[in-house]
XYZ file of C-alpha atoms in Angstrom:
628
model
C -21.435 0.326 -7.578
C -21.107 -1.488 -10.708
C -20.345 -5.263 -10.646
C -17.213 -5.925 -12.489
C -17.994 -8.848 -15.260
C -14.620 -10.571 -15.263
C -13.572 -10.700 -11.239
C -14.635 -13.926 -9.328
C -14.981 -11.662 -6.387
C -16.220 -8.464 -5.209
C -14.479 -6.518 -2.259
C -16.544 -6.380 0.991
C -17.093 -2.561 1.670
C -15.506 -1.667 4.273
C -18.971 0.379 5.116
C -19.951 -3.675 5.964
C -17.020 -4.229 8.574
C -16.915 -3.135 11.981
C -13.138 -3.976 13.713
C -12.751 -4.295 16.954
C -9.277 -5.444 16.776
C -6.449 -4.708 19.417
C -3.769 -4.775 16.667
C -5.658 -2.397 13.984
C -8.523 -0.688 16.277
C -5.928 1.790 17.749
C -4.168 2.407 14.608
C -7.180 3.489 13.320
C -8.337 5.851 15.594
C -5.198 7.369 15.676
C -5.604 7.727 12.125
C -9.032 9.362 12.851
C -8.112 11.661 15.377
C -4.686 12.479 15.109
C -3.227 12.005 11.441
C -6.190 13.355 9.404
C -6.715 16.673 11.565
C -2.750 16.874 11.230
C -2.479 16.264 7.665
C -5.686 18.858 7.279
C -3.665 21.576 9.304
C -0.600 21.050 7.346
C -2.421 21.639 3.912
C -3.493 24.561 5.416
C -0.170 25.737 6.910
C 1.748 24.942 3.532
C -0.830 26.525 1.109
C -2.101 23.998 -0.539
C -5.956 24.960 0.430
C -5.550 28.617 -0.045
C -4.366 27.976 -3.676
C -7.780 27.098 -4.846
C -8.568 30.540 -3.987
C -6.672 31.247 -7.266
C -5.317 34.536 -6.348
C -1.776 33.814 -5.896
C 0.579 36.564 -7.581
C 4.281 36.572 -8.397
C 6.278 37.379 -5.118
C 3.906 35.824 -3.399
C 4.721 32.858 -0.332
C 3.598 29.365 -0.964
C 3.901 29.164 -5.083
C 1.085 26.436 -5.931
C 2.988 23.228 -6.899
C 1.727 21.086 -9.862
C 1.087 18.233 -7.352
C -0.536 20.102 -4.730
C -3.792 19.045 -5.806
C -3.029 15.337 -4.734
C -2.373 16.268 -0.937
C -5.511 17.810 -0.892
C -7.501 14.930 -2.868
C -6.074 12.128 -0.659
C -7.210 14.034 2.705
C -10.649 14.475 1.072
C -10.505 10.557 0.405
C -9.209 9.854 4.082
C -11.923 12.125 5.816
C -14.550 10.682 3.817
C -13.869 7.114 4.486
C -13.560 8.040 8.217
C -17.096 9.292 7.942
C -18.482 5.787 7.260
C -16.936 3.952 10.438
C -16.790 7.222 12.792
C -19.491 9.848 11.680
C -18.654 13.136 12.618
C -20.706 16.312 11.766
C -17.541 18.806 12.203
C -15.531 16.622 9.670
C -18.500 16.300 7.606
C -19.039 20.053 7.830
C -15.335 20.731 6.831
C -15.458 18.503 3.748
C -17.998 20.443 2.412
C -16.232 23.387 3.080
C -13.254 22.382 1.502
C -15.200 20.528 -1.482
C -16.937 24.166 -2.270
C -13.309 25.880 -2.191
C -12.308 23.198 -4.603
C -15.362 23.670 -6.884
C -14.856 27.435 -7.104
C -11.542 26.959 -8.747
C -12.948 24.641 -11.735
C -12.740 26.453 -15.048
C -15.573 27.199 -17.004
C -14.352 24.424 -19.395
C -13.756 22.262 -16.459
C -10.239 22.341 -16.138
C -9.121 22.108 -12.667
C -5.414 22.750 -11.544
C -4.134 25.915 -9.301
C -0.721 25.556 -10.641
C -1.215 25.817 -14.062
C -4.066 28.206 -13.868
C -2.029 30.972 -11.712
C 1.434 30.000 -12.311
C 1.927 28.709 -15.483
C -1.414 29.439 -17.322
C 0.069 28.882 -20.932
C 1.648 25.402 -19.764
C -1.652 23.366 -19.683
C -1.263 19.840 -20.779
C 2.441 20.768 -21.899
C 4.791 18.829 -19.973
C 2.619 15.862 -19.581
C 5.894 13.767 -18.777
C 6.540 15.535 -15.657
C 3.286 18.117 -15.117
C 1.331 15.720 -13.108
C -1.688 17.375 -14.497
C -3.301 14.064 -15.224
C -1.995 12.291 -11.827
C -4.058 15.304 -9.938
C -6.846 14.934 -11.620
C -6.642 11.058 -11.155
C -6.441 11.940 -7.159
C -9.292 14.203 -7.418
C -11.573 11.702 -9.161
C -10.750 9.121 -6.246
C -11.925 11.798 -4.088
C -14.955 12.301 -5.335
C -16.096 8.744 -5.398
C -15.212 8.195 -2.055
C -17.020 11.165 -0.651
C -19.840 10.317 -2.852
C -20.135 6.870 -1.554
C -19.476 7.720 1.929
C -21.608 10.440 2.220
C -24.312 10.546 -0.767
C -23.556 14.085 -1.403
C -22.603 14.594 -5.415
C -20.939 17.955 -5.065
C -17.317 16.996 -5.705
C -18.712 14.040 -8.275
C -20.014 16.778 -10.225
C -16.916 18.588 -10.296
C -14.856 15.218 -11.116
C -17.521 14.479 -14.034
C -16.903 17.866 -15.672
C -13.086 17.471 -15.403
C -12.768 14.106 -16.795
C -15.720 14.965 -19.409
C -13.212 17.936 -20.448
C -9.950 15.342 -20.623
C -11.848 13.347 -22.632
C -12.200 15.976 -25.310
C -8.436 16.754 -25.135
C -6.657 12.998 -25.241
C -7.556 10.242 -27.645
C -6.211 8.914 -30.897
C -8.977 11.456 -33.104
C -7.692 13.773 -35.332
C -6.443 17.111 -33.119
C -6.640 15.310 -29.878
C -3.353 14.899 -28.144
C -1.886 11.762 -28.040
C -0.215 11.691 -24.931
C -1.005 10.137 -21.571
C 0.203 10.999 -17.963
C 4.405 10.633 -16.940
C 2.963 9.482 -13.310
C -0.028 6.994 -13.768
C -2.928 7.331 -11.665
C -5.559 8.972 -13.530
C -6.035 5.207 -15.629
C -7.556 3.423 -12.396
C -9.416 6.266 -11.082
C -11.424 6.455 -14.453
C -12.353 3.106 -13.636
C -13.860 3.839 -10.319
C -15.590 6.839 -11.972
C -16.927 4.690 -14.187
C -18.144 2.018 -11.826
C -20.106 4.650 -9.996
C -21.334 6.592 -12.998
C -22.038 3.836 -15.273
C -20.843 6.156 -18.132
C -18.601 3.835 -20.645
C -16.609 7.163 -21.683
C -14.413 6.998 -18.731
C -13.794 3.394 -19.026
C -12.878 4.283 -22.563
C -10.390 6.870 -21.529
C -8.825 4.968 -19.137
C -8.339 2.064 -21.935
C -6.968 4.935 -24.061
C -4.350 5.839 -21.640
C -3.047 2.334 -20.776
C -2.985 1.277 -24.478
C -1.151 4.473 -25.297
C 1.221 3.986 -22.731
C 4.605 2.675 -24.483
C 3.447 3.139 -28.193
C 6.045 4.116 -30.791
C 6.812 7.104 -31.573
C 6.710 8.268 -28.108
C 4.339 11.320 -27.305
C 6.885 12.351 -24.528
C 9.607 12.888 -27.456
C 7.455 15.304 -28.641
C 6.861 17.599 -25.820
C 9.024 20.807 -25.764
C 9.881 20.056 -22.217
C 13.016 18.408 -21.744
C 13.620 15.193 -19.577
C 15.048 16.823 -16.575
C 15.049 13.560 -14.927
C 17.352 12.055 -17.841
C 16.091 8.396 -16.778
C 14.616 7.290 -19.875
C 11.119 6.109 -20.923
C 11.604 3.135 -18.658
C 11.050 5.715 -15.927
C 7.554 6.089 -16.617
C 7.007 2.229 -18.056
C 6.477 3.681 -21.076
C 9.551 2.233 -23.155
C 7.085 -0.421 -24.205
C 3.172 -0.939 -24.918
C 2.143 -2.180 -21.348
C 1.058 -6.098 -22.782
C 4.499 -6.400 -24.003
C 6.400 -5.530 -20.501
C 8.173 -8.617 -18.621
C 9.889 -6.532 -16.257
C 9.226 -4.122 -13.222
C 11.105 -1.173 -13.804
C 11.203 2.608 -13.549
C 9.789 4.767 -10.604
C 8.109 2.089 -8.081
C 4.980 4.029 -7.446
C 3.995 4.536 -11.240
C 4.437 1.023 -11.713
C 2.011 -0.184 -9.080
C -0.736 2.152 -10.030
C -0.179 1.035 -13.534
C -0.703 -2.371 -12.658
C -3.478 -1.639 -10.745
C -5.048 0.195 -13.880
C -4.496 -3.240 -16.075
C -5.983 -5.393 -13.456
C -9.144 -3.011 -13.391
C -9.703 -2.926 -16.808
C -9.289 -6.416 -17.279
C -12.053 -6.733 -14.874
C -14.174 -4.393 -17.041
C -13.537 -5.985 -20.355
C -12.037 -9.226 -19.951
C -9.096 -8.590 -21.923
C -6.610 -11.507 -21.159
C -3.688 -9.984 -22.541
C -3.392 -7.345 -19.670
C -3.649 -10.193 -16.982
C -1.206 -11.991 -18.489
C 0.917 -9.193 -18.533
C 0.302 -8.226 -14.702
C 0.733 -12.125 -13.888
C 4.276 -11.914 -15.517
C 5.212 -8.737 -13.847
C 3.752 -9.676 -10.591
C 6.613 -13.011 -10.922
C 9.204 -11.099 -11.506
C 8.449 -8.473 -8.795
C 8.202 -11.070 -6.324
C 10.821 -13.218 -7.295
C 13.658 -10.320 -8.176
C 12.774 -7.175 -6.821
C 11.154 -6.955 -3.513
C 12.726 -6.572 -0.107
C 11.588 -8.715 3.017
C 9.532 -6.315 4.270
C 7.170 -5.940 1.295
C 8.870 -3.079 0.461
C 9.798 -2.385 -3.427
C 11.832 0.261 -4.996
C 15.733 -0.016 -4.338
C 16.942 3.270 -5.541
C 16.777 6.755 -4.888
C 18.067 7.887 -8.229
C 14.478 7.211 -9.816
C 12.404 6.252 -6.494
C 12.344 2.491 -8.306
C 13.827 -0.115 -9.373
C 17.568 -0.580 -10.548
C 18.315 -4.297 -11.539
C 17.532 -7.783 -10.781
C 18.817 -8.766 -6.742
C 19.660 -5.141 -5.970
C 18.374 -5.241 -2.698
C 20.823 -3.045 -0.418
C 19.517 -2.263 3.159
C 20.846 0.864 4.281
C 20.075 2.959 1.202
C 16.736 1.152 0.241
C 14.468 3.388 -0.778
C 11.245 1.213 -0.176
C 9.013 4.617 -0.686
C 5.761 4.466 1.638
C 3.815 4.950 -1.376
C 5.039 2.219 -3.605
C 4.409 -0.336 -0.436
C 0.723 1.293 -0.557
C 0.724 0.681 -4.191
C 1.396 -3.004 -4.124
C -1.175 -3.257 -1.782
C -3.732 -1.729 -4.242
C -2.125 -4.071 -6.743
C -2.329 -7.195 -4.623
C -5.858 -6.571 -3.763
C -6.861 -6.247 -6.945
C -5.368 -9.522 -8.243
C -7.450 -11.056 -5.491
C -10.376 -10.390 -7.033
C -9.555 -11.698 -9.943
C -8.109 -14.900 -8.603
C -8.646 -15.861 -4.985
C -4.508 -17.095 -4.785
C -3.291 -16.784 -1.372
C 0.273 -15.729 -3.185
C -1.433 -12.393 -3.684
C -2.155 -12.097 -0.180
C 0.506 -12.980 1.480
C 2.382 -9.884 -0.205
C -0.351 -7.876 0.720
C -0.017 -8.487 4.220
C 3.783 -8.618 4.273
C 3.471 -4.895 3.043
C 1.006 -3.933 5.284
C 2.062 -4.921 8.175
C 6.073 -4.081 7.542
C 6.564 -1.555 4.841
C 3.546 0.115 5.058
C 2.769 0.139 8.773
C 6.406 1.411 9.492
C 5.933 4.579 7.734
C 3.814 6.244 10.100
C 4.820 6.728 14.202
C 2.614 5.485 17.067
C 1.145 8.947 17.685
C 0.084 9.318 14.019
C 1.913 12.874 13.237
C 5.194 11.805 11.931
C 6.121 9.590 8.811
C 8.946 7.860 7.124
C 9.215 9.028 2.794
C 11.766 5.824 2.668
C 11.879 2.787 4.418
C 15.215 1.082 4.303
C 16.345 -1.926 6.015
C 19.134 -0.534 7.942
C 20.298 2.919 9.451
C 23.060 4.425 11.326
C 20.986 6.660 13.444
C 20.767 9.303 10.385
C 16.841 8.738 9.753
C 13.782 10.163 11.699
C 10.299 10.440 10.806
C 9.383 13.924 9.178
C 5.984 15.827 10.124
C 5.660 17.030 6.586
C 7.753 17.110 3.522
C 7.999 19.145 0.171
C 6.619 16.244 -1.518
C 3.954 14.963 1.014
C 2.545 11.983 -1.231
C 3.288 9.239 1.666
C 1.723 10.875 4.679
C -1.781 11.493 2.401
C -1.189 8.251 1.130
C -1.095 5.958 4.455
C -4.023 8.021 5.990
C -6.275 7.096 3.349
C -5.141 3.778 3.216
C -5.779 3.029 6.687
C -8.857 4.759 6.958
C -10.169 2.297 4.198
C -8.582 -0.762 5.911
C -11.702 -2.636 6.061
C -12.048 -2.894 2.420
C -9.087 -5.327 2.622
C -9.618 -8.085 4.941
C -12.795 -9.810 2.944
C -14.293 -10.374 -0.691
C -17.467 -12.234 -2.008
C -19.662 -13.373 -4.622
C -23.039 -14.877 -4.798
C -21.924 -18.044 -3.307
C -18.624 -17.827 -1.407
C -17.222 -15.301 1.589
C -13.650 -14.851 1.839
C -11.813 -13.713 4.717
C -8.165 -12.744 3.456
C -6.979 -11.189 6.731
C -7.574 -11.999 10.282
C -8.548 -8.917 12.032
C -11.088 -8.885 14.999
C -14.895 -7.567 14.038
C -17.116 -8.436 12.026
C -18.309 -8.387 8.461
C -21.999 -8.259 6.643
C -22.847 -9.573 3.846
C -25.800 -11.057 1.452
C -24.789 -14.616 -0.113
C -27.732 -15.857 -2.521
C -29.835 -12.606 -1.026
C -29.829 -14.017 2.205
C -28.054 -11.837 5.291
C -24.616 -13.556 6.722
C -22.590 -12.030 9.376
C -19.319 -13.438 10.069
C -17.787 -12.613 13.470
C -13.873 -12.918 14.118
C -12.155 -13.208 17.463
C -8.370 -12.931 17.543
C -5.577 -11.192 19.141
C -3.270 -12.080 15.763
C -0.793 -11.541 14.741
C 0.515 -11.409 18.282
C -1.319 -14.714 18.655
C -2.308 -17.421 16.007
C -5.806 -18.651 17.174
C -8.676 -16.886 15.276
C -11.973 -18.034 16.464
C -15.089 -17.205 13.555
C -18.928 -17.388 14.548
C -21.364 -17.957 11.510
C -24.710 -15.722 12.304
C -28.150 -16.306 10.298
C -31.384 -15.687 10.522
C -31.630 -19.611 8.863
C -29.731 -22.100 7.607
C -27.845 -21.143 4.109
C -25.513 -23.018 1.767
C -22.351 -21.156 0.769
C -18.487 -21.355 0.619
C -16.572 -20.091 3.292
C -12.661 -19.661 1.974
C -10.035 -19.040 4.973
C -6.839 -17.923 3.829
C -3.777 -20.273 5.235
C -0.774 -18.102 5.038
C 2.237 -18.866 3.221
C 4.197 -18.422 6.311
C 2.414 -20.675 8.434
C 3.281 -24.300 8.945
C 1.220 -26.944 11.019
C -1.993 -25.019 10.898
C -5.342 -26.384 11.994
C -8.917 -25.951 11.278
C -11.754 -27.083 13.594
C -15.518 -26.467 12.639
C -18.037 -27.056 15.408
C -15.162 -28.606 17.588
C -14.094 -31.188 15.051
C -10.883 -30.913 13.560
C -10.994 -31.158 9.629
C -8.226 -32.039 7.132
C -6.877 -28.596 5.852
C -5.147 -30.705 2.963
C -8.507 -31.690 1.603
C -9.986 -28.427 1.593
C -7.049 -26.177 0.164
C -7.737 -24.367 -3.024
C -5.083 -21.700 -3.866
C -3.620 -21.232 0.075
C -7.211 -20.931 1.007
C -9.425 -23.432 2.920
C -12.569 -23.632 1.217
C -15.361 -25.130 3.677
C -18.490 -25.296 1.784
C -21.698 -26.578 3.146
C -24.835 -25.659 4.746
C -24.375 -23.152 7.615
C -26.528 -22.916 10.748
C -26.971 -19.935 12.735
C -23.840 -19.798 15.635
C -21.676 -22.489 13.635
C -18.340 -21.925 14.943
C -14.945 -22.381 13.249
C -11.407 -22.378 14.858
C -8.048 -21.433 13.153
C -4.845 -22.059 14.984
C -1.460 -20.989 13.138
C 1.914 -21.922 15.331
C 3.486 -18.347 15.486
C 7.535 -19.170 16.319
C 10.001 -16.370 15.718
C 11.711 -18.283 12.563
C 15.230 -17.261 10.936
C 14.612 -16.020 7.498
C 17.129 -16.344 4.811
C 17.492 -14.458 1.207
C 18.140 -15.772 -1.962
C 22.252 -16.015 -2.397
C 21.691 -13.955 -5.720
C 21.114 -10.701 -3.321
C 24.603 -9.777 -2.706
C 23.648 -7.498 0.507
C 22.357 -10.361 2.495
C 25.282 -13.088 1.971
C 25.966 -14.564 5.343
C 22.997 -12.791 7.038
C 19.842 -13.609 8.709
C 16.811 -11.913 9.439
C 13.773 -13.219 11.835
C 9.923 -12.957 11.411
C 6.703 -14.050 13.367
C 3.778 -14.462 11.610
C 3.647 -11.754 9.389
C 5.850 -9.421 11.200
C 9.301 -8.940 10.064
C 11.696 -7.742 12.952
C 14.740 -5.704 13.155
C 17.485 -4.573 16.195
C 17.456 -1.238 17.556
C 20.724 0.502 19.200
C 18.498 1.387 22.243
C 17.521 -2.087 23.127
C 20.937 -3.858 22.702
C 24.120 -2.991 24.319
C 26.319 -3.899 21.273
C 26.858 -1.980 18.258
C 24.430 -3.801 16.067
C 26.938 -4.366 13.236
C 28.924 -6.339 15.671
C 26.402 -8.493 16.773
C 26.418 -12.054 15.222
C 23.623 -14.580 16.063
C 24.697 -18.421 16.446
C 22.745 -20.767 14.330
C 22.352 -23.019 17.617
C 21.010 -20.218 19.539
C 17.445 -20.377 20.106
C 15.285 -17.387 20.080
C 12.634 -16.639 22.732
C 9.981 -14.581 22.496
C 8.722 -12.065 25.098
C 5.421 -10.669 25.718
C 6.449 -7.159 26.660
C 5.163 -5.090 28.977
C 7.919 -1.778 29.652
C 9.903 0.349 27.251
C 7.012 1.558 25.474
C 6.139 -1.925 23.610
C 3.478 -2.703 25.805
C 1.435 -5.636 24.598
C 3.983 -6.192 21.702
C 5.860 -9.878 21.187
C 9.849 -8.974 21.303
C 12.677 -11.674 20.392
C 15.425 -12.225 22.471
C 18.542 -14.764 22.311
C 21.891 -15.521 23.464
C 24.462 -14.020 20.836
C 28.070 -13.289 20.260
C 29.735 -9.793 19.632
C 32.641 -9.099 17.593
C 35.140 -7.978 20.357
C 37.010 -4.732 20.538
C 38.539 -5.009 23.985
C 41.496 -6.659 22.142
C 41.793 -3.804 19.608
C 43.958 -0.834 19.747
C 42.000 1.944 18.634
C 45.010 3.315 16.477
C 45.061 -0.218 14.518
C 42.741 0.080 11.616
C 43.955 -3.349 10.111
C 46.104 -6.398 11.759
C 46.665 -10.058 10.593
C 44.955 -11.416 13.669
C 40.805 -11.484 13.735
C 39.257 -10.134 16.999
C 37.541 -12.133 19.472
C 34.020 -13.049 20.070
C 32.205 -12.272 23.498
C 29.178 -13.416 24.931
C 26.077 -10.660 24.259
C 22.462 -10.351 24.251
C 20.280 -9.982 21.297
C 16.851 -8.250 21.690
C 14.517 -7.553 18.208
C 11.345 -5.603 18.142
C 8.866 -5.933 15.120
C 10.411 -3.570 12.518
C 6.939 -1.513 11.977
C 7.740 -0.144 15.747
C 11.152 1.115 14.853
C 12.149 4.627 15.210
C 9.439 5.262 17.661
C 11.977 5.796 20.931
C 13.979 8.256 19.454
C 16.852 8.371 16.690
C 18.540 5.120 16.624
C 20.511 2.614 14.524
C 18.595 -0.365 13.084
C 18.868 -3.038 11.309
C 16.870 -6.222 9.729
C 19.543 -8.440 8.389
C 21.957 -9.695 11.273
C 25.531 -11.544 10.860
C 24.965 -15.392 11.418
C 27.463 -17.662 12.783
C 26.821 -21.113 11.044
C 29.285 -23.346 13.476
């Protein structure tokens, strides 16, 4: 893997990370044992795999769709990552079989897309705005890189390189080439990955072309014969301005996150500060005006994306799973440039809430959207016609270890608190760091350094932005965190010896969260959060309809370790509340001049990521609060 010249840190590969965590461990195991096989089965059942046989004819079932390729590619990526931590000869062989099938569909010139090969062979590159050809190519490239890194096999990597080489002959500014780019960003970041593995600068240059060309005038999309059938304008594709001039997150949320991720990647390789500064502006706008408490993004179903500042409705929140995953990808890239906890805090918020809520506890059903309130009208599904979210969540979980640590020659950074070990080399010396923790249920984290001999380096430990009163001890002695803090990380620089031990402690009360007064949907409401976990209410736990519950500001919220109700090991919250009464209200009376009475009620809250696992239910994150 090529080192990136302009980022301060490199992620520690998940191949160097062992996860033995009571929270994440079972989820990763379910992802491997249930979700990855389930997605393969659905790709079989729906014709996504057979599409590569190129034998479809008009009138046949399962018409190969223009973005089916991406689902298969993301399955390959997830399965490849899985092989690193959980070797499986049968899965390895299955991957070889699927890759051989994909390779057989590649055309003589390198082109590879079943839909445009057999369904619309005369439409190749004719609809870049909505056609998803380059998007699918990007996911194929990402899958190829993952498979090569996991197995050392180059079959799919060779296919991806042939395809990328062909694409490089089609797109560019030279005479006779297309001045276009994809309506759905993805290939930009994939090409940087391919460059880092192959060291072929052609791929980096092609990524740079796609990023630089987006938003230029005249817009290439306006020259295409295919109509803009979404009629959502150029902002939908982030093509309304050159990327360096953009100041607001707009349009389709997933596309935006992939574009911004690619912009950071390109900065890391070229040092183009204008790209980084644009990302910082966009980051600030997103986090200060257009993000849900859960780390979900994209409020509107109309464009699967952003609407206007502070438009953050709860029951109609779109918050697509892929968008939250894209936010994690962007956060993680920004972290490597600047080790700043503002990025990690949002990455953690999205991971524990906006992402994890999307997959069921058994790993076989999924949410596409993740609202913050429902009226028992939403349930996870086994599959979707547009199956981007199930395939995206499985590849993220399979590579979860990638997001925990970073390093450079002189420092090792802990971003997330997850029990297990990391093996790194600092100044050429092997360093093992072992985490022991029950986070996020418990705020204590024990870290042990294992070395062959003394090594001088800095260890950076994130102090989460949600924490208050954090404490740190090194070899039993308390140290002043204020004196060690750099951008939300405690930096402990010293000569470390074998068995040196650190203990971090974060108090974990269940606290009340309030929204900006500019968010009309949340005026007079309160939410609950404990550590990184946002909480919600489900009707299954509460006898009173959720819309009638009121939490007095003076009411203490108690935490409870659960051992029943399908919530074993989970910390829930209970409180004395009030219910807007209905006993004194006649059913036939719709309005009256007298207010309803208030009655005592009990309230129970569970972590948001768990909602919807015990049947179809009413749910809400934001609750009415009585301030007096």
